[in-house]
Amino acid sequence: MLGLLLSLFVQQAPTPVVLPTALPLEGFQQLCQELHIRASASLTIVSFSTADSLATASGIIIDNEGHVIVPSRVNMAQIEEDSVSIDVVRGDNKSFPASLVAENRHYGLSLLYVPQLEGLGAKSLSALLPLTPGTLAFTFSNFLGSMPAMNQSIISANSFQYGNCVLQPLGNRLANDDIGMVMNLNGELIGIIWPDFGVPELQQLSMSFFVPIEVVFDLFRQLNPPWLPSRILGVIVDQELRSEQMPSSECRWRLTVSAVADGSVADVANIELGDELVSLNGAPIISTMHLRMALQESPVASNLMILRDGHPIELKLSFAADKSQG
């Protein structure tokens, strides 16, 4: 088992290591208090109830929209059968029902949504930068409702690759039902702690894993990475299943514009009611969710292909005047 784990380590040139950040003792203590208070508001307890069982786990409010990352305890089929209810307990001990948005079975993590948690997310990472080994970070966890525990950690150079994810081992292991958060000195959420990451060959009795925040957002594409600029097209679209037979490789959904906001990017580009959205920067638009994600990753100057009265037209989009960019 240990040999298998060691075989996963990335072979790379030595990485520069920085000296631990030096802070005056008084300033350091104040920083710890502030981060502890901030983390406490972003950690939750989640309960999964069925007719004959109850399971609980810790969760992290991952953004200010009310999304929570939690170890998987139920699946979509159970939700659709209405055989399970999910409740999230906020930091003030108030409980609210949650909906299951997505699950990643391979890594054993689920994404929940609770409107009452809006605005309580951990401080977003302002810029996605490489993690420098030797940098001081703080880890927080609240195992099944206990007071959030804070530990200091040093970013390790011993990262390794598993699939498309770069993980970093931590010296101490969290309980199996626990999940934690990692903040930098600015109080920004830079990752989560996950004991097993749902991968049997990585399950070590004395080890948890630091999962960088970009990996979390890659696992759940429903989330908008805060380090990406906001891209708002300014349209409302109706999504309907195509009635005609389509090759399996082509989109089965038709996205038709039903409203255009005045002064929006879409309005400036002369998008009209009834236009069908086909592709963005050459990539087919699969669904409204796919369009939302594709917009976040699109450059300031983009190309949108539409169908108008059955005729293909390529429009130029410019997000330079988008007020959300400033």
Short mmCIF file of N, CA and C in Angstrom, two decimals, residues 77-215:
data_model
loop_
_atom_site.label_atom_id
_atom_site.label_comp_id
_atom_site.label_asym_id
_atom_site.label_seq_id
_atom_site.Cartn_x
_atom_site.Cartn_y
_atom_site.Cartn_z
N ALA A 77 -30.71 9.07 -6.77
CA ALA A 77 -31.87 8.18 -6.87
C ALA A 77 -32.72 8.25 -5.60
N GLN A 78 -32.07 8.31 -4.44
CA GLN A 78 -32.82 8.41 -3.19
C GLN A 78 -33.58 9.73 -3.10
N ILE A 79 -32.96 10.80 -3.60
CA ILE A 79 -33.63 12.10 -3.59
C ILE A 79 -34.85 12.07 -4.50
N GLU A 80 -34.68 11.50 -5.68
CA GLU A 80 -35.79 11.45 -6.63
C GLU A 80 -36.94 10.59 -6.11
N GLU A 81 -36.61 9.57 -5.32
CA GLU A 81 -37.64 8.71 -4.74
C GLU A 81 -38.27 9.33 -3.50
N ASP A 82 -37.75 10.48 -3.09
CA ASP A 82 -38.25 11.18 -1.91
C ASP A 82 -38.16 10.31 -0.66
N SER A 83 -37.07 9.51 -0.59
CA SER A 83 -36.91 8.61 0.55
C SER A 83 -35.91 9.14 1.57
N VAL A 84 -35.36 10.33 1.33
CA VAL A 84 -34.37 10.88 2.25
C VAL A 84 -34.55 12.40 2.31
N SER A 85 -34.30 12.95 3.48
CA SER A 85 -34.31 14.40 3.65
C SER A 85 -32.94 14.85 4.14
N ILE A 86 -32.52 16.03 3.69
CA ILE A 86 -31.21 16.58 4.05
C ILE A 86 -31.42 17.91 4.76
N ASP A 87 -30.78 18.05 5.93
CA ASP A 87 -30.85 19.30 6.69
C ASP A 87 -29.45 19.75 7.05
N VAL A 88 -29.24 21.06 6.98
CA VAL A 88 -27.94 21.64 7.31
C VAL A 88 -28.10 22.54 8.53
N VAL A 89 -27.24 22.34 9.52
CA VAL A 89 -27.25 23.14 10.74
C VAL A 89 -26.20 24.24 10.61
N ARG A 90 -26.66 25.48 10.67
CA ARG A 90 -25.79 26.64 10.54
C ARG A 90 -25.02 26.87 11.84
N GLY A 91 -24.07 27.81 11.80
CA GLY A 91 -23.26 28.10 12.98
C GLY A 91 -24.06 28.58 14.17
N ASP A 92 -25.24 29.19 13.95
CA ASP A 92 -26.07 29.64 15.06
C ASP A 92 -27.07 28.58 15.51
N ASN A 93 -26.83 27.33 15.08
CA ASN A 93 -27.65 26.16 15.44
C ASN A 93 -29.03 26.15 14.80
N LYS A 94 -29.27 27.01 13.84
CA LYS A 94 -30.53 26.95 13.09
C LYS A 94 -30.39 25.94 11.96
N SER A 95 -31.46 25.17 11.75
CA SER A 95 -31.44 24.09 10.76
C SER A 95 -32.31 24.46 9.56
N PHE A 96 -31.82 24.11 8.36
CA PHE A 96 -32.54 24.42 7.13
C PHE A 96 -32.48 23.22 6.18
N PRO A 97 -33.54 22.99 5.41
CA PRO A 97 -33.52 21.90 4.43
C PRO A 97 -32.57 22.23 3.29
N ALA A 98 -31.93 21.19 2.76
CA ALA A 98 -30.98 21.37 1.66
C ALA A 98 -31.38 20.51 0.48
N SER A 99 -30.98 20.93 -0.70
CA SER A 99 -31.21 20.14 -1.90
C SER A 99 -29.87 19.63 -2.42
N LEU A 100 -29.87 18.42 -2.96
CA LEU A 100 -28.66 17.82 -3.52
C LEU A 100 -28.52 18.28 -4.96
N VAL A 101 -27.46 19.04 -5.24
CA VAL A 101 -27.24 19.59 -6.58
C VAL A 101 -26.47 18.62 -7.45
N ALA A 102 -25.42 18.04 -6.90
CA ALA A 102 -24.56 17.15 -7.68
C ALA A 102 -23.80 16.24 -6.73
N GLU A 103 -23.32 15.13 -7.27
CA GLU A 103 -22.50 14.21 -6.49
C GLU A 103 -21.35 13.72 -7.35
N ASN A 104 -20.22 13.51 -6.71
CA ASN A 104 -19.07 12.93 -7.38
C ASN A 104 -18.76 11.63 -6.65
N ARG A 105 -19.32 10.54 -7.16
CA ARG A 105 -19.21 9.27 -6.46
C ARG A 105 -17.77 8.78 -6.37
N HIS A 106 -16.99 9.07 -7.41
CA HIS A 106 -15.61 8.56 -7.41
C HIS A 106 -14.81 9.11 -6.24
N TYR A 107 -15.05 10.38 -5.91
CA TYR A 107 -14.31 11.02 -4.82
C TYR A 107 -15.12 11.13 -3.54
N GLY A 108 -16.35 10.62 -3.55
CA GLY A 108 -17.14 10.56 -2.32
C GLY A 108 -17.56 11.91 -1.78
N LEU A 109 -17.79 12.89 -2.65
CA LEU A 109 -18.20 14.22 -2.23
C LEU A 109 -19.50 14.62 -2.91
N SER A 110 -20.32 15.42 -2.21
CA SER A 110 -21.58 15.91 -2.76
C SER A 110 -21.65 17.42 -2.63
N LEU A 111 -22.45 18.02 -3.50
CA LEU A 111 -22.68 19.46 -3.48
C LEU A 111 -24.14 19.72 -3.14
N LEU A 112 -24.37 20.47 -2.05
CA LEU A 112 -25.72 20.82 -1.61
C LEU A 112 -25.99 22.30 -1.85
N TYR A 113 -27.27 22.66 -1.81
CA TYR A 113 -27.65 24.07 -1.93
C TYR A 113 -28.65 24.42 -0.84
N VAL A 114 -28.34 25.49 -0.09
CA VAL A 114 -29.22 25.98 0.98
C VAL A 114 -29.31 27.50 0.84
N PRO A 115 -30.45 28.05 0.41
CA PRO A 115 -30.56 29.51 0.22
C PRO A 115 -30.24 30.31 1.48
N GLN A 116 -30.56 29.75 2.65
CA GLN A 116 -30.35 30.48 3.91
C GLN A 116 -28.87 30.64 4.26
N LEU A 117 -27.98 30.00 3.51
CA LEU A 117 -26.55 30.10 3.77
C LEU A 117 -25.87 31.12 2.87
N GLU A 118 -26.64 31.83 2.07
CA GLU A 118 -26.06 32.83 1.18
C GLU A 118 -25.32 33.90 2.00
N GLY A 119 -24.13 34.23 1.54
CA GLY A 119 -23.33 35.25 2.21
C GLY A 119 -22.47 34.74 3.34
N LEU A 120 -22.54 33.43 3.64
CA LEU A 120 -21.78 32.86 4.76
C LEU A 120 -20.57 32.05 4.29
N GLY A 121 -20.29 32.08 3.01
CA GLY A 121 -19.17 31.30 2.50
C GLY A 121 -17.84 31.82 2.99
N ALA A 122 -16.85 30.93 3.00
CA ALA A 122 -15.50 31.35 3.34
C ALA A 122 -15.04 32.41 2.34
N LYS A 123 -14.12 33.25 2.77
CA LYS A 123 -13.63 34.31 1.90
C LYS A 123 -13.06 33.71 0.62
N SER A 124 -13.53 34.22 -0.51
CA SER A 124 -13.13 33.65 -1.80
C SER A 124 -11.68 33.97 -2.12
N LEU A 125 -11.05 33.05 -2.84
CA LEU A 125 -9.68 33.26 -3.30
C LEU A 125 -9.70 34.29 -4.42
N SER A 126 -8.98 35.39 -4.23
CA SER A 126 -9.04 36.50 -5.19
C SER A 126 -8.25 36.20 -6.45
N ALA A 127 -7.17 35.44 -6.33
CA ALA A 127 -6.34 35.12 -7.49
C ALA A 127 -5.79 33.71 -7.32
N LEU A 128 -5.85 32.95 -8.40
CA LEU A 128 -5.36 31.57 -8.36
C LEU A 128 -3.86 31.59 -8.63
N LEU A 129 -3.07 31.34 -7.59
CA LEU A 129 -1.62 31.36 -7.70
C LEU A 129 -1.05 30.01 -7.28
N PRO A 130 0.12 29.65 -7.80
CA PRO A 130 0.75 28.39 -7.37
C PRO A 130 1.02 28.41 -5.87
N LEU A 131 0.79 27.28 -5.21
CA LEU A 131 1.08 27.17 -3.79
C LEU A 131 2.58 26.97 -3.60
N THR A 132 3.19 27.86 -2.84
CA THR A 132 4.63 27.79 -2.63
C THR A 132 4.94 26.96 -1.39
N PRO A 133 5.69 25.87 -1.53
CA PRO A 133 6.06 25.07 -0.35
C PRO A 133 6.73 25.93 0.70
N GLY A 134 6.36 25.72 1.95
CA GLY A 134 6.88 26.50 3.06
C GLY A 134 5.93 27.59 3.51
N THR A 135 4.89 27.86 2.72
CA THR A 135 3.91 28.89 3.08
C THR A 135 3.04 28.41 4.24
N LEU A 136 2.79 29.30 5.19
CA LEU A 136 1.95 28.97 6.33
C LEU A 136 0.48 29.02 5.94
N ALA A 137 -0.28 28.04 6.39
CA ALA A 137 -1.73 28.01 6.17
C ALA A 137 -2.39 27.55 7.45
N PHE A 138 -3.72 27.69 7.52
CA PHE A 138 -4.48 27.28 8.68
C PHE A 138 -5.55 26.28 8.26
N THR A 139 -5.70 25.22 9.03
CA THR A 139 -6.74 24.23 8.75
C THR A 139 -7.80 24.29 9.85
N PHE A 140 -9.05 24.13 9.45
CA PHE A 140 -10.18 24.20 10.38
C PHE A 140 -11.09 23.01 10.14
N SER A 141 -11.62 22.45 11.20
CA SER A 141 -12.60 21.36 11.09
C SER A 141 -13.48 21.39 12.33
N ASN A 142 -14.70 20.86 12.19
CA ASN A 142 -15.59 20.76 13.35
C ASN A 142 -16.26 19.40 13.35
N PHE A 143 -15.57 18.42 13.86
CA PHE A 143 -16.06 17.05 13.82
C PHE A 143 -17.41 16.92 14.50
N LEU A 144 -18.45 16.74 13.68
CA LEU A 144 -19.82 16.48 14.15
C LEU A 144 -20.29 17.46 15.21
N GLY A 145 -20.02 18.74 15.00
CA GLY A 145 -20.60 19.77 15.85
C GLY A 145 -19.75 20.25 16.99
N SER A 146 -18.56 19.69 17.15
CA SER A 146 -17.69 20.19 18.21
C SER A 146 -17.16 21.57 17.82
N MET A 147 -16.52 22.26 18.77
CA MET A 147 -15.96 23.57 18.46
C MET A 147 -14.94 23.43 17.34
N PRO A 148 -14.96 24.34 16.36
CA PRO A 148 -14.01 24.24 15.26
C PRO A 148 -12.58 24.21 15.77
N ALA A 149 -11.83 23.23 15.31
CA ALA A 149 -10.44 23.09 15.72
C ALA A 149 -9.54 23.73 14.67
N MET A 150 -8.57 24.51 15.12
CA MET A 150 -7.66 25.18 14.20
C MET A 150 -6.26 24.64 14.38
N ASN A 151 -5.59 24.38 13.26
CA ASN A 151 -4.21 23.93 13.28
C ASN A 151 -3.42 24.72 12.26
N GLN A 152 -2.14 24.89 12.54
CA GLN A 152 -1.26 25.53 11.57
C GLN A 152 -0.62 24.44 10.70
N SER A 153 -0.48 24.73 9.43
CA SER A 153 0.13 23.78 8.50
C SER A 153 1.10 24.51 7.59
N ILE A 154 2.09 23.80 7.16
CA ILE A 154 3.04 24.32 6.18
C ILE A 154 2.78 23.61 4.86
N ILE A 155 2.60 24.39 3.79
CA ILE A 155 2.38 23.79 2.48
C ILE A 155 3.58 22.92 2.13
N SER A 156 3.31 21.66 1.84
CA SER A 156 4.37 20.68 1.60
C SER A 156 4.78 20.66 0.14
N ALA A 157 6.02 20.27 -0.11
CA ALA A 157 6.49 20.07 -1.48
C ALA A 157 6.17 18.67 -1.97
N ASN A 158 5.61 17.83 -1.09
CA ASN A 158 5.37 16.43 -1.44
C ASN A 158 3.99 16.21 -2.06
N SER A 159 3.63 17.04 -3.02
CA SER A 159 2.36 16.83 -3.71
C SER A 159 2.51 15.67 -4.68
N PHE A 160 1.40 15.03 -4.99
CA PHE A 160 1.44 13.93 -5.95
C PHE A 160 0.18 13.94 -6.79
N GLN A 161 0.27 13.29 -7.92
CA GLN A 161 -0.81 13.29 -8.90
C GLN A 161 -1.67 12.05 -8.73
N TYR A 162 -2.99 12.26 -8.72
CA TYR A 162 -3.92 11.14 -8.80
C TYR A 162 -4.98 11.51 -9.82
N GLY A 163 -4.99 10.81 -10.94
CA GLY A 163 -5.90 11.19 -12.02
C GLY A 163 -5.56 12.59 -12.48
N ASN A 164 -6.54 13.47 -12.51
CA ASN A 164 -6.31 14.86 -12.91
C ASN A 164 -6.11 15.77 -11.71
N CYS A 165 -6.00 15.19 -10.51
CA CYS A 165 -5.94 15.99 -9.29
C CYS A 165 -4.55 15.96 -8.68
N VAL A 166 -4.09 17.11 -8.23
CA VAL A 166 -2.85 17.19 -7.46
C VAL A 166 -3.23 17.31 -6.00
N LEU A 167 -2.83 16.32 -5.20
CA LEU A 167 -3.18 16.28 -3.78
C LEU A 167 -1.93 16.43 -2.93
N GLN A 168 -2.14 16.83 -1.68
CA GLN A 168 -1.03 16.95 -0.75
C GLN A 168 -1.40 16.27 0.56
N PRO A 169 -0.54 15.37 1.04
CA PRO A 169 -0.84 14.70 2.31
C PRO A 169 -0.62 15.63 3.50
N LEU A 170 -1.45 15.44 4.54
CA LEU A 170 -1.28 16.15 5.80
C LEU A 170 -0.81 15.14 6.85
N GLY A 171 -0.06 15.63 7.83
CA GLY A 171 0.49 14.74 8.83
C GLY A 171 -0.53 14.15 9.77
N ASN A 172 -1.67 14.84 9.98
CA ASN A 172 -2.68 14.32 10.90
C ASN A 172 -3.93 13.94 10.13
N ARG A 173 -4.66 12.97 10.62
CA ARG A 173 -5.84 12.46 9.92
C ARG A 173 -7.11 12.92 10.62
N LEU A 174 -8.08 13.38 9.83
CA LEU A 174 -9.38 13.73 10.36
C LEU A 174 -10.24 12.48 10.44
N ALA A 175 -11.30 12.55 11.25
CA ALA A 175 -12.22 11.42 11.34
C ALA A 175 -12.90 11.19 10.00
N ASN A 176 -13.37 9.97 9.77
CA ASN A 176 -13.92 9.61 8.47
C ASN A 176 -15.11 10.45 8.06
N ASP A 177 -15.90 10.94 9.02
CA ASP A 177 -17.07 11.74 8.68
C ASP A 177 -16.75 13.22 8.62
N ASP A 178 -15.51 13.58 8.79
CA ASP A 178 -15.14 14.99 8.89
C ASP A 178 -14.60 15.52 7.58
N ILE A 179 -14.77 16.79 7.39
CA ILE A 179 -14.19 17.50 6.26
C ILE A 179 -13.74 18.84 6.79
N GLY A 180 -12.65 19.35 6.31
CA GLY A 180 -12.10 20.59 6.85
C GLY A 180 -11.81 21.60 5.76
N MET A 181 -11.42 22.79 6.17
CA MET A 181 -11.11 23.86 5.23
C MET A 181 -9.71 24.39 5.50
N VAL A 182 -9.06 24.91 4.46
CA VAL A 182 -7.71 25.44 4.57
C VAL A 182 -7.73 26.89 4.11
N MET A 183 -7.22 27.80 4.96
CA MET A 183 -7.16 29.23 4.65
C MET A 183 -5.71 29.69 4.57
N ASN A 184 -5.48 30.72 3.75
CA ASN A 184 -4.17 31.35 3.75
C ASN A 184 -4.16 32.50 4.77
N LEU A 185 -3.07 33.24 4.82
CA LEU A 185 -2.94 34.30 5.82
C LEU A 185 -3.91 35.46 5.58
N ASN A 186 -4.48 35.52 4.39
CA ASN A 186 -5.47 36.55 4.10
C ASN A 186 -6.88 36.09 4.42
N GLY A 187 -7.01 34.89 4.98
CA GLY A 187 -8.32 34.36 5.31
C GLY A 187 -9.08 33.81 4.12
N GLU A 188 -8.40 33.63 2.99
CA GLU A 188 -9.05 33.12 1.78
C GLU A 188 -9.04 31.60 1.77
N LEU A 189 -10.12 31.02 1.29
CA LEU A 189 -10.23 29.56 1.20
C LEU A 189 -9.37 29.05 0.06
N ILE A 190 -8.32 28.29 0.37
CA ILE A 190 -7.43 27.78 -0.66
C ILE A 190 -7.58 26.29 -0.88
N GLY A 191 -8.43 25.62 -0.09
CA GLY A 191 -8.64 24.20 -0.30
C GLY A 191 -9.46 23.58 0.81
N ILE A 192 -9.70 22.28 0.69
CA ILE A 192 -10.41 21.54 1.71
C ILE A 192 -9.55 20.37 2.18
N ILE A 193 -9.90 19.85 3.34
CA ILE A 193 -9.25 18.65 3.87
C ILE A 193 -10.25 17.51 3.76
N TRP A 194 -9.82 16.40 3.23
CA TRP A 194 -10.70 15.26 3.04
C TRP A 194 -9.92 14.00 3.39
N PRO A 195 -10.38 13.22 4.37
CA PRO A 195 -9.60 12.09 4.87
C PRO A 195 -9.22 11.06 3.81
N ASP A 196 -10.20 10.62 3.01
CA ASP A 196 -9.94 9.51 2.10
C ASP A 196 -10.01 9.89 0.64
N PHE A 197 -10.68 10.99 0.34
CA PHE A 197 -10.87 11.43 -1.03
C PHE A 197 -11.51 10.34 -1.88
N GLY A 198 -12.19 9.38 -1.23
CA GLY A 198 -12.94 8.36 -1.94
C GLY A 198 -12.10 7.41 -2.76
N VAL A 199 -10.80 7.37 -2.53
CA VAL A 199 -9.91 6.54 -3.34
C VAL A 199 -9.27 5.49 -2.45
N PRO A 200 -9.65 4.21 -2.59
CA PRO A 200 -9.19 3.16 -1.67
C PRO A 200 -7.68 3.11 -1.52
N GLU A 201 -6.93 3.23 -2.63
CA GLU A 201 -5.48 3.08 -2.52
C GLU A 201 -4.81 4.25 -1.82
N LEU A 202 -5.58 5.34 -1.56
CA LEU A 202 -5.01 6.48 -0.85
C LEU A 202 -5.43 6.53 0.61
N GLN A 203 -6.18 5.53 1.06
CA GLN A 203 -6.70 5.54 2.42
C GLN A 203 -5.62 5.05 3.39
N GLN A 204 -4.95 6.00 4.01
CA GLN A 204 -3.90 5.71 4.97
C GLN A 204 -4.40 6.07 6.37
N LEU A 205 -4.12 5.24 7.35
CA LEU A 205 -4.66 5.44 8.69
C LEU A 205 -4.20 6.74 9.32
N SER A 206 -3.03 7.22 8.95
CA SER A 206 -2.49 8.41 9.61
C SER A 206 -2.48 9.63 8.71
N MET A 207 -3.26 9.61 7.63
CA MET A 207 -3.11 10.66 6.64
C MET A 207 -4.45 11.19 6.14
N SER A 208 -4.57 12.51 6.07
CA SER A 208 -5.66 13.17 5.36
C SER A 208 -5.05 13.88 4.17
N PHE A 209 -5.89 14.48 3.34
CA PHE A 209 -5.38 15.13 2.14
C PHE A 209 -5.87 16.56 2.02
N PHE A 210 -4.95 17.44 1.66
CA PHE A 210 -5.29 18.82 1.33
C PHE A 210 -5.61 18.85 -0.16
N VAL A 211 -6.86 19.20 -0.47
CA VAL A 211 -7.32 19.25 -1.86
C VAL A 211 -7.40 20.72 -2.27
N PRO A 212 -6.55 21.19 -3.18
CA PRO A 212 -6.59 22.60 -3.59
C PRO A 212 -7.97 23.00 -4.10
N ILE A 213 -8.33 24.26 -3.87
CA ILE A 213 -9.68 24.73 -4.18
C ILE A 213 -10.00 24.60 -5.66
N GLU A 214 -9.00 24.75 -6.54
CA GLU A 214 -9.29 24.63 -7.96
C GLU A 214 -9.71 23.21 -8.33
N VAL A 215 -9.22 22.22 -7.57
CA VAL A 215 -9.64 20.84 -7.80
C VAL A 215 -11.11 20.67 -7.42
#
